[in-house]
Amino acid sequence: MDLIADHISHRFGALDVLDDVSFAVGGGEVVAIVGPSGCGKSTLLQILGGLLQPAGGQARLRGHPPTDSLNPLTFVFQDFALLPWATAEENVAFPLLHARISPPERRALVADALRRTGLSDFRNAYPKQLSGGMRQRVGIARAL
Ligand SMILES: Nc1ncnc2c1ncn2[C@@H]1O[C@H](COP(=O)(O)OP(=O)(O)O)[C@@H](O)[C@H]1O
Ligand SMILES: [Mg+2]
C-alpha cells in the first residue's frame, strides 16, 4: 500500500504553509520529513493522516492494506493526545473498541503493544503518573 501526497497546498489565513507538495511513500518505505520549526511538517502530517482538510490537493492511499491490518493509517501525536481519565491500557485499547475483534483478541493485542513498548508494568497507570517519554510510548503502543 502506498501513501500519496497529491499536489497538497494549505494556508492559515494569509499564511501560505504548504505549496503544491507531491510525493509517494511505498509499502515498507520509511520517510522522514525534515525542516525548521514552523515550516509546515505537522500541518502536512495532519493532512496525510486525514485530520485536516487541505486547501488544495489531496492525500490518498493506493493499493490495499496488509490483510492483518486493523487500520491502514495510524498516528503518533507530538503532544501525546492521551485520554487523561484512562489508564495506559485503556488508552491503547481505545482505537480497538469499535474494531471487529473479540474482547479476548483485543486484550491480547493491547498486551502485546504494551509489552513491545516496555509498558506492561505500567498498564494501570494514568498519563499524569507517567514520564513524558513513557506517555509517548503509550501513544506509540496505541498506534501499534
Ligand atoms: N491551526 C493553526 N492556525 C493558524 N496557524 C497555524 C495553525 N497550525 C499551524 N499554523 C502555522 O503554520 C505554520 C506551520 O506550522 P506547523 O505545521 O505546526 O510547523 P512544524 O510542524 O513544521 O513546526 C506555522 O507558522 C504555524 O504558526
Ligand atoms: Mg510540528
PDB file of N, CA, C and O in Angstrom, residues 50-111:
ATOM      1  N   GLY A  50      -5.444  12.558   7.621  1.00  0.00           N
ATOM      2  CA  GLY A  50      -6.883  12.773   7.496  1.00  0.00           C
ATOM      3  C   GLY A  50      -7.469  13.612   8.615  1.00  0.00           C
ATOM      4  O   GLY A  50      -8.684  13.641   8.812  1.00  0.00           O
ATOM      5  N   LEU A  51      -6.614  14.295   9.366  1.00  0.00           N
ATOM      6  CA  LEU A  51      -7.102  15.102  10.490  1.00  0.00           C
ATOM      7  C   LEU A  51      -7.386  16.533  10.078  1.00  0.00           C
ATOM      8  O   LEU A  51      -8.030  17.283  10.803  1.00  0.00           O
ATOM      9  N   LEU A  52      -6.871  16.924   8.924  1.00  0.00           N
ATOM     10  CA  LEU A  52      -7.027  18.306   8.447  1.00  0.00           C
ATOM     11  C   LEU A  52      -7.304  18.252   6.951  1.00  0.00           C
ATOM     12  O   LEU A  52      -6.617  17.534   6.212  1.00  0.00           O
ATOM     13  N   GLN A  53      -8.331  18.977   6.530  1.00  0.00           N
ATOM     14  CA  GLN A  53      -8.691  19.029   5.112  1.00  0.00           C
ATOM     15  C   GLN A  53      -7.793  20.062   4.429  1.00  0.00           C
ATOM     16  O   GLN A  53      -7.759  21.215   4.830  1.00  0.00           O
ATOM     17  N   PRO A  54      -7.021  19.685   3.394  1.00  0.00           N
ATOM     18  CA  PRO A  54      -6.134  20.667   2.759  1.00  0.00           C
ATOM     19  C   PRO A  54      -6.923  21.678   1.924  1.00  0.00           C
ATOM     20  O   PRO A  54      -8.013  21.363   1.436  1.00  0.00           O
ATOM     21  N   ALA A  55      -6.347  22.864   1.761  1.00  0.00           N
ATOM     22  CA  ALA A  55      -6.995  23.870   0.911  1.00  0.00           C
ATOM     23  C   ALA A  55      -6.964  23.421  -0.544  1.00  0.00           C
ATOM     24  O   ALA A  55      -7.871  23.721  -1.316  1.00  0.00           O
ATOM     25  N   GLY A  56      -5.902  22.698  -0.936  1.00  0.00           N
ATOM     26  CA  GLY A  56      -5.811  22.205  -2.304  1.00  0.00           C
ATOM     27  C   GLY A  56      -5.155  20.835  -2.333  1.00  0.00           C
ATOM     28  O   GLY A  56      -4.396  20.480  -1.441  1.00  0.00           O
ATOM     29  N   GLY A  57      -5.467  20.058  -3.358  1.00  0.00           N
ATOM     30  CA  GLY A  57      -4.879  18.733  -3.500  1.00  0.00           C
ATOM     31  C   GLY A  57      -5.510  17.738  -2.543  1.00  0.00           C
ATOM     32  O   GLY A  57      -6.519  18.026  -1.897  1.00  0.00           O
ATOM     33  N   GLN A  58      -4.886  16.566  -2.444  1.00  0.00           N
ATOM     34  CA  GLN A  58      -5.445  15.543  -1.558  1.00  0.00           C
ATOM     35  C   GLN A  58      -4.375  14.551  -1.119  1.00  0.00           C
ATOM     36  O   GLN A  58      -3.332  14.411  -1.763  1.00  0.00           O
ATOM     37  N   ALA A  59      -4.677  13.882  -0.008  1.00  0.00           N
ATOM     38  CA  ALA A  59      -3.862  12.755   0.456  1.00  0.00           C
ATOM     39  C   ALA A  59      -4.676  11.505   0.206  1.00  0.00           C
ATOM     40  O   ALA A  59      -5.875  11.486   0.445  1.00  0.00           O
ATOM     41  N   ARG A  60      -4.025  10.459  -0.298  1.00  0.00           N
ATOM     42  CA  ARG A  60      -4.794   9.230  -0.522  1.00  0.00           C
ATOM     43  C   ARG A  60      -3.900   8.004  -0.373  1.00  0.00           C
ATOM     44  O   ARG A  60      -2.673   8.112  -0.361  1.00  0.00           O
ATOM     45  N   LEU A  61      -4.556   6.866  -0.258  1.00  0.00           N
ATOM     46  CA  LEU A  61      -3.868   5.580  -0.180  1.00  0.00           C
ATOM     47  C   LEU A  61      -4.066   4.859  -1.496  1.00  0.00           C
ATOM     48  O   LEU A  61      -5.146   4.916  -2.089  1.00  0.00           O
ATOM     49  N   ARG A  62      -3.005   4.187  -1.964  1.00  0.00           N
ATOM     50  CA  ARG A  62      -3.107   3.422  -3.216  1.00  0.00           C
ATOM     51  C   ARG A  62      -2.800   1.966  -2.900  1.00  0.00           C
ATOM     52  O   ARG A  62      -1.813   1.672  -2.237  1.00  0.00           O
ATOM     53  N   GLY A  63      -3.652   1.079  -3.375  1.00  0.00           N
ATOM     54  CA  GLY A  63      -3.455  -0.336  -3.080  1.00  0.00           C
ATOM     55  C   GLY A  63      -4.190  -0.730  -1.817  1.00  0.00           C
ATOM     56  O   GLY A  63      -4.967   0.048  -1.255  1.00  0.00           O
ATOM     57  N   HIS A  64      -3.936  -1.931  -1.364  1.00  0.00           N
ATOM     58  CA  HIS A  64      -4.679  -2.475  -0.229  1.00  0.00           C
ATOM     59  C   HIS A  64      -3.768  -2.595   0.991  1.00  0.00           C
ATOM     60  O   HIS A  64      -2.607  -2.968   0.857  1.00  0.00           O
ATOM     61  N   PRO A  65      -4.315  -2.323   2.181  1.00  0.00           N
ATOM     62  CA  PRO A  65      -3.512  -2.516   3.392  1.00  0.00           C
ATOM     63  C   PRO A  65      -3.247  -4.009   3.597  1.00  0.00           C
ATOM     64  O   PRO A  65      -3.973  -4.846   3.074  1.00  0.00           O
ATOM     65  N   PRO A  66      -2.206  -4.367   4.365  1.00  0.00           N
ATOM     66  CA  PRO A  66      -1.959  -5.780   4.675  1.00  0.00           C
ATOM     67  C   PRO A  66      -3.205  -6.409   5.280  1.00  0.00           C
ATOM     68  O   PRO A  66      -3.968  -5.745   5.987  1.00  0.00           O
ATOM     69  N   THR A  67      -3.421  -7.692   4.999  1.00  0.00           N
ATOM     70  CA  THR A  67      -4.675  -8.329   5.411  1.00  0.00           C
ATOM     71  C   THR A  67      -4.859  -8.330   6.931  1.00  0.00           C
ATOM     72  O   THR A  67      -5.986  -8.340   7.421  1.00  0.00           O
ATOM     73  N   ASP A  68      -3.744  -8.337   7.690  1.00  0.00           N
ATOM     74  CA  ASP A  68      -3.882  -8.368   9.154  1.00  0.00           C
ATOM     75  C   ASP A  68      -3.930  -6.959   9.760  1.00  0.00           C
ATOM     76  O   ASP A  68      -3.884  -6.805  10.973  1.00  0.00           O
ATOM     77  N   SER A  69      -4.044  -5.937   8.909  1.00  0.00           N
ATOM     78  CA  SER A  69      -4.061  -4.567   9.401  1.00  0.00           C
ATOM     79  C   SER A  69      -5.461  -4.181   9.853  1.00  0.00           C
ATOM     80  O   SER A  69      -6.436  -4.350   9.118  1.00  0.00           O
ATOM     81  N   LEU A  70      -5.576  -3.659  11.075  1.00  0.00           N
ATOM     82  CA  LEU A  70      -6.871  -3.213  11.578  1.00  0.00           C
ATOM     83  C   LEU A  70      -7.192  -1.807  11.106  1.00  0.00           C
ATOM     84  O   LEU A  70      -8.332  -1.380  11.113  1.00  0.00           O
ATOM     85  N   ASN A  71      -6.145  -1.066  10.751  1.00  0.00           N
ATOM     86  CA  ASN A  71      -6.320   0.334  10.383  1.00  0.00           C
ATOM     87  C   ASN A  71      -5.178   0.696   9.434  1.00  0.00           C
ATOM     88  O   ASN A  71      -4.012   0.551   9.808  1.00  0.00           O
ATOM     89  N   PRO A  72      -5.483   1.135   8.205  1.00  0.00           N
ATOM     90  CA  PRO A  72      -4.406   1.393   7.251  1.00  0.00           C
ATOM     91  C   PRO A  72      -3.507   2.557   7.653  1.00  0.00           C
ATOM     92  O   PRO A  72      -2.388   2.677   7.164  1.00  0.00           O
ATOM     93  N   LEU A  73      -3.975   3.404   8.553  1.00  0.00           N
ATOM     94  CA  LEU A  73      -3.228   4.616   8.879  1.00  0.00           C
ATOM     95  C   LEU A  73      -3.288   4.862  10.373  1.00  0.00           C
ATOM     96  O   LEU A  73      -4.373   4.922  10.950  1.00  0.00           O
ATOM     97  N   THR A  74      -2.147   4.956  11.009  1.00  0.00           N
ATOM     98  CA  THR A  74      -2.139   5.329  12.421  1.00  0.00           C
ATOM     99  C   THR A  74      -1.217   6.508  12.613  1.00  0.00           C
ATOM    100  O   THR A  74      -0.451   6.872  11.726  1.00  0.00           O
ATOM    101  N   PHE A  75      -1.283   7.099  13.796  1.00  0.00           N
ATOM    102  CA  PHE A  75      -0.687   8.411  14.001  1.00  0.00           C
ATOM    103  C   PHE A  75      -0.145   8.471  15.428  1.00  0.00           C
ATOM    104  O   PHE A  75      -0.829   8.072  16.374  1.00  0.00           O
ATOM    105  N   VAL A  76       1.081   8.919  15.583  1.00  0.00           N
ATOM    106  CA  VAL A  76       1.634   9.197  16.905  1.00  0.00           C
ATOM    107  C   VAL A  76       1.705  10.709  17.047  1.00  0.00           C
ATOM    108  O   VAL A  76       2.371  11.374  16.250  1.00  0.00           O
ATOM    109  N   PHE A  77       1.014  11.249  18.037  1.00  0.00           N
ATOM    110  CA  PHE A  77       0.913  12.694  18.175  1.00  0.00           C
ATOM    111  C   PHE A  77       2.107  13.257  18.941  1.00  0.00           C
ATOM    112  O   PHE A  77       2.549  12.684  19.943  1.00  0.00           O
ATOM    113  N   GLN A  78       2.599  14.405  18.469  1.00  0.00           N
ATOM    114  CA  GLN A  78       3.708  15.094  19.124  1.00  0.00           C
ATOM    115  C   GLN A  78       3.369  15.414  20.587  1.00  0.00           C
ATOM    116  O   GLN A  78       4.212  15.301  21.469  1.00  0.00           O
ATOM    117  N   ASP A  79       2.114  15.797  20.837  1.00  0.00           N
ATOM    118  CA  ASP A  79       1.713  16.186  22.195  1.00  0.00           C
ATOM    119  C   ASP A  79       0.902  15.064  22.875  1.00  0.00           C
ATOM    120  O   ASP A  79       0.034  15.334  23.698  1.00  0.00           O
ATOM    121  N   PHE A  80       1.190  13.820  22.503  1.00  0.00           N
ATOM    122  CA  PHE A  80       0.667  12.591  23.120  1.00  0.00           C
ATOM    123  C   PHE A  80      -0.823  12.342  22.836  1.00  0.00           C
ATOM    124  O   PHE A  80      -1.192  11.265  22.407  1.00  0.00           O
ATOM    125  N   ALA A  81      -1.680  13.357  23.124  1.00  0.00           N
ATOM    126  CA  ALA A  81      -3.124  13.214  22.906  1.00  0.00           C
ATOM    127  C   ALA A  81      -3.685  11.961  23.590  1.00  0.00           C
ATOM    128  O   ALA A  81      -4.450  11.206  22.997  1.00  0.00           O
ATOM    129  N   LEU A  82      -3.292  11.754  24.848  1.00  0.00           N
ATOM    130  CA  LEU A  82      -3.840  10.628  25.616  1.00  0.00           C
ATOM    131  C   LEU A  82      -5.086  11.090  26.370  1.00  0.00           C
ATOM    132  O   LEU A  82      -5.222  12.272  26.706  1.00  0.00           O
ATOM    133  N   LEU A  83      -5.989  10.156  26.643  1.00  0.00           N
ATOM    134  CA  LEU A  83      -7.156  10.466  27.459  1.00  0.00           C
ATOM    135  C   LEU A  83      -6.705  10.481  28.919  1.00  0.00           C
ATOM    136  O   LEU A  83      -6.259   9.450  29.435  1.00  0.00           O
ATOM    137  N   PRO A  84      -6.798  11.637  29.603  1.00  0.00           N
ATOM    138  CA  PRO A  84      -6.232  11.728  30.954  1.00  0.00           C
ATOM    139  C   PRO A  84      -6.967  10.876  31.978  1.00  0.00           C
ATOM    140  O   PRO A  84      -6.390  10.514  33.005  1.00  0.00           O
ATOM    141  N   TRP A  85      -8.238  10.555  31.707  1.00  0.00           N
ATOM    142  CA  TRP A  85      -9.036   9.785  32.666  1.00  0.00           C
ATOM    143  C   TRP A  85      -8.916   8.279  32.441  1.00  0.00           C
ATOM    144  O   TRP A  85      -9.531   7.504  33.155  1.00  0.00           O
ATOM    145  N   ALA A  86      -8.114   7.899  31.445  1.00  0.00           N
ATOM    146  CA  ALA A  86      -7.985   6.482  31.128  1.00  0.00           C
ATOM    147  C   ALA A  86      -6.574   6.012  31.428  1.00  0.00           C
ATOM    148  O   ALA A  86      -5.604   6.761  31.282  1.00  0.00           O
ATOM    149  N   THR A  87      -6.447   4.744  31.844  1.00  0.00           N
ATOM    150  CA  THR A  87      -5.123   4.175  32.118  1.00  0.00           C
ATOM    151  C   THR A  87      -4.375   3.954  30.811  1.00  0.00           C
ATOM    152  O   THR A  87      -4.943   4.057  29.710  1.00  0.00           O
ATOM    153  N   ALA A  88      -3.074   3.625  30.941  1.00  0.00           N
ATOM    154  CA  ALA A  88      -2.266   3.319  29.754  1.00  0.00           C
ATOM    155  C   ALA A  88      -2.952   2.230  28.934  1.00  0.00           C
ATOM    156  O   ALA A  88      -3.111   2.351  27.710  1.00  0.00           O
ATOM    157  N   GLU A  89      -3.382   1.185  29.631  1.00  0.00           N
ATOM    158  CA  GLU A  89      -4.048   0.069  28.941  1.00  0.00           C
ATOM    159  C   GLU A  89      -5.337   0.522  28.238  1.00  0.00           C
ATOM    160  O   GLU A  89      -5.601   0.148  27.090  1.00  0.00           O
ATOM    161  N   GLU A  90      -6.127   1.345  28.902  1.00  0.00           N
ATOM    162  CA  GLU A  90      -7.381   1.814  28.303  1.00  0.00           C
ATOM    163  C   GLU A  90      -7.113   2.743  27.129  1.00  0.00           C
ATOM    164  O   GLU A  90      -7.850   2.741  26.135  1.00  0.00           O
ATOM    165  N   ASN A  91      -6.050   3.562  27.223  1.00  0.00           N
ATOM    166  CA  ASN A  91      -5.698   4.421  26.096  1.00  0.00           C
ATOM    167  C   ASN A  91      -5.304   3.599  24.871  1.00  0.00           C
ATOM    168  O   ASN A  91      -5.679   3.925  23.745  1.00  0.00           O
ATOM    169  N   VAL A  92      -4.537   2.531  25.099  1.00  0.00           N
ATOM    170  CA  VAL A  92      -4.090   1.693  23.977  1.00  0.00           C
ATOM    171  C   VAL A  92      -5.275   0.931  23.384  1.00  0.00           C
ATOM    172  O   VAL A  92      -5.359   0.724  22.170  1.00  0.00           O
ATOM    173  N   ALA A  93      -6.223   0.540  24.245  1.00  0.00           N
ATOM    174  CA  ALA A  93      -7.385  -0.225  23.771  1.00  0.00           C
ATOM    175  C   ALA A  93      -8.390   0.643  23.034  1.00  0.00           C
ATOM    176  O   ALA A  93      -9.185   0.135  22.232  1.00  0.00           O
ATOM    177  N   PHE A  94      -8.337   1.946  23.267  1.00  0.00           N
ATOM    178  CA  PHE A  94      -9.394   2.841  22.776  1.00  0.00           C
ATOM    179  C   PHE A  94      -9.688   2.698  21.274  1.00  0.00           C
ATOM    180  O   PHE A  94     -10.856   2.550  20.885  1.00  0.00           O
ATOM    181  N   PRO A  95      -8.660   2.741  20.388  1.00  0.00           N
ATOM    182  CA  PRO A  95      -8.989   2.649  18.954  1.00  0.00           C
ATOM    183  C   PRO A  95      -9.516   1.279  18.546  1.00  0.00           C
ATOM    184  O   PRO A  95      -9.996   1.121  17.419  1.00  0.00           O
ATOM    185  N   LEU A  96      -9.433   0.299  19.433  1.00  0.00           N
ATOM    186  CA  LEU A  96      -9.912  -1.050  19.092  1.00  0.00           C
ATOM    187  C   LEU A  96     -11.338  -1.307  19.569  1.00  0.00           C
ATOM    188  O   LEU A  96     -11.896  -2.362  19.291  1.00  0.00           O
ATOM    189  N   LEU A  97     -11.921  -0.319  20.283  1.00  0.00           N
ATOM    190  CA  LEU A  97     -13.228  -0.567  20.894  1.00  0.00           C
ATOM    191  C   LEU A  97     -14.290  -0.857  19.844  1.00  0.00           C
ATOM    192  O   LEU A  97     -15.242  -1.584  20.104  1.00  0.00           O
ATOM    193  N   HIS A  98     -14.125  -0.284  18.639  1.00  0.00           N
ATOM    194  CA  HIS A  98     -15.129  -0.500  17.600  1.00  0.00           C
ATOM    195  C   HIS A  98     -14.594  -1.369  16.468  1.00  0.00           C
ATOM    196  O   HIS A  98     -15.201  -1.439  15.400  1.00  0.00           O
ATOM    197  N   ALA A  99     -13.419  -1.993  16.686  1.00  0.00           N
ATOM    198  CA  ALA A  99     -12.897  -2.924  15.677  1.00  0.00           C
ATOM    199  C   ALA A  99     -13.672  -4.233  15.756  1.00  0.00           C
ATOM    200  O   ALA A  99     -14.214  -4.588  16.808  1.00  0.00           O
ATOM    201  N   ARG A 100     -13.718  -4.939  14.635  1.00  0.00           N
ATOM    202  CA  ARG A 100     -14.468  -6.205  14.621  1.00  0.00           C
ATOM    203  C   ARG A 100     -13.582  -7.332  15.146  1.00  0.00           C
ATOM    204  O   ARG A 100     -13.179  -8.232  14.414  1.00  0.00           O
ATOM    205  N   ILE A 101     -13.255  -7.237  16.428  1.00  0.00           N
ATOM    206  CA  ILE A 101     -12.474  -8.289  17.075  1.00  0.00           C
ATOM    207  C   ILE A 101     -13.110  -8.588  18.429  1.00  0.00           C
ATOM    208  O   ILE A 101     -13.806  -7.751  19.000  1.00  0.00           O
ATOM    209  N   SER A 102     -12.856  -9.800  18.913  1.00  0.00           N
ATOM    210  CA  SER A 102     -13.470 -10.208  20.180  1.00  0.00           C
ATOM    211  C   SER A 102     -12.705  -9.561  21.340  1.00  0.00           C
ATOM    212  O   SER A 102     -11.538  -9.194  21.194  1.00  0.00           O
ATOM    213  N   PRO A 103     -13.348  -9.440  22.510  1.00  0.00           N
ATOM    214  CA  PRO A 103     -12.647  -8.891  23.684  1.00  0.00           C
ATOM    215  C   PRO A 103     -11.342  -9.630  24.007  1.00  0.00           C
ATOM    216  O   PRO A 103     -10.333  -8.969  24.307  1.00  0.00           O
ATOM    217  N   PRO A 104     -11.294 -10.979  23.949  1.00  0.00           N
ATOM    218  CA  PRO A 104     -10.000 -11.629  24.215  1.00  0.00           C
ATOM    219  C   PRO A 104      -8.925 -11.249  23.195  1.00  0.00           C
ATOM    220  O   PRO A 104      -7.763 -11.042  23.553  1.00  0.00           O
ATOM    221  N   GLU A 105      -9.327 -11.131  21.912  1.00  0.00           N
ATOM    222  CA  GLU A 105      -8.361 -10.703  20.890  1.00  0.00           C
ATOM    223  C   GLU A 105      -7.870  -9.290  21.189  1.00  0.00           C
ATOM    224  O   GLU A 105      -6.691  -8.983  21.038  1.00  0.00           O
ATOM    225  N   ARG A 106      -8.802  -8.439  21.593  1.00  0.00           N
ATOM    226  CA  ARG A 106      -8.431  -7.057  21.897  1.00  0.00           C
ATOM    227  C   ARG A 106      -7.456  -7.025  23.073  1.00  0.00           C
ATOM    228  O   ARG A 106      -6.432  -6.335  23.021  1.00  0.00           O
ATOM    229  N   ARG A 107      -7.754  -7.787  24.106  1.00  0.00           N
ATOM    230  CA  ARG A 107      -6.859  -7.799  25.273  1.00  0.00           C
ATOM    231  C   ARG A 107      -5.466  -8.300  24.880  1.00  0.00           C
ATOM    232  O   ARG A 107      -4.452  -7.767  25.345  1.00  0.00           O
ATOM    233  N   ALA A 108      -5.405  -9.280  23.981  1.00  0.00           N
ATOM    234  CA  ALA A 108      -4.110  -9.826  23.555  1.00  0.00           C
ATOM    235  C   ALA A 108      -3.327  -8.786  22.747  1.00  0.00           C
ATOM    236  O   ALA A 108      -2.115  -8.622  22.925  1.00  0.00           O
ATOM    237  N   LEU A 109      -4.020  -8.058  21.856  1.00  0.00           N
ATOM    238  CA  LEU A 109      -3.352  -7.028  21.055  1.00  0.00           C
ATOM    239  C   LEU A 109      -2.817  -5.909  21.946  1.00  0.00           C
ATOM    240  O   LEU A 109      -1.697  -5.417  21.752  1.00  0.00           O
ATOM    241  N   VAL A 110      -3.633  -5.516  22.931  1.00  0.00           N
ATOM    242  CA  VAL A 110      -3.223  -4.431  23.831  1.00  0.00           C
ATOM    243  C   VAL A 110      -2.018  -4.874  24.663  1.00  0.00           C
ATOM    244  O   VAL A 110      -1.034  -4.134  24.801  1.00  0.00           O
ATOM    245  N   ALA A 111      -2.076  -6.091  25.184  1.00  0.00           N
ATOM    246  CA  ALA A 111      -0.968  -6.597  26.000  1.00  0.00           C
ATOM    247  C   ALA A 111       0.307  -6.665  25.161  1.00  0.00           C
ATOM    248  O   ALA A 111       1.404  -6.328  25.639  1.00  0.00           O
TER     249      ALA A 111
END
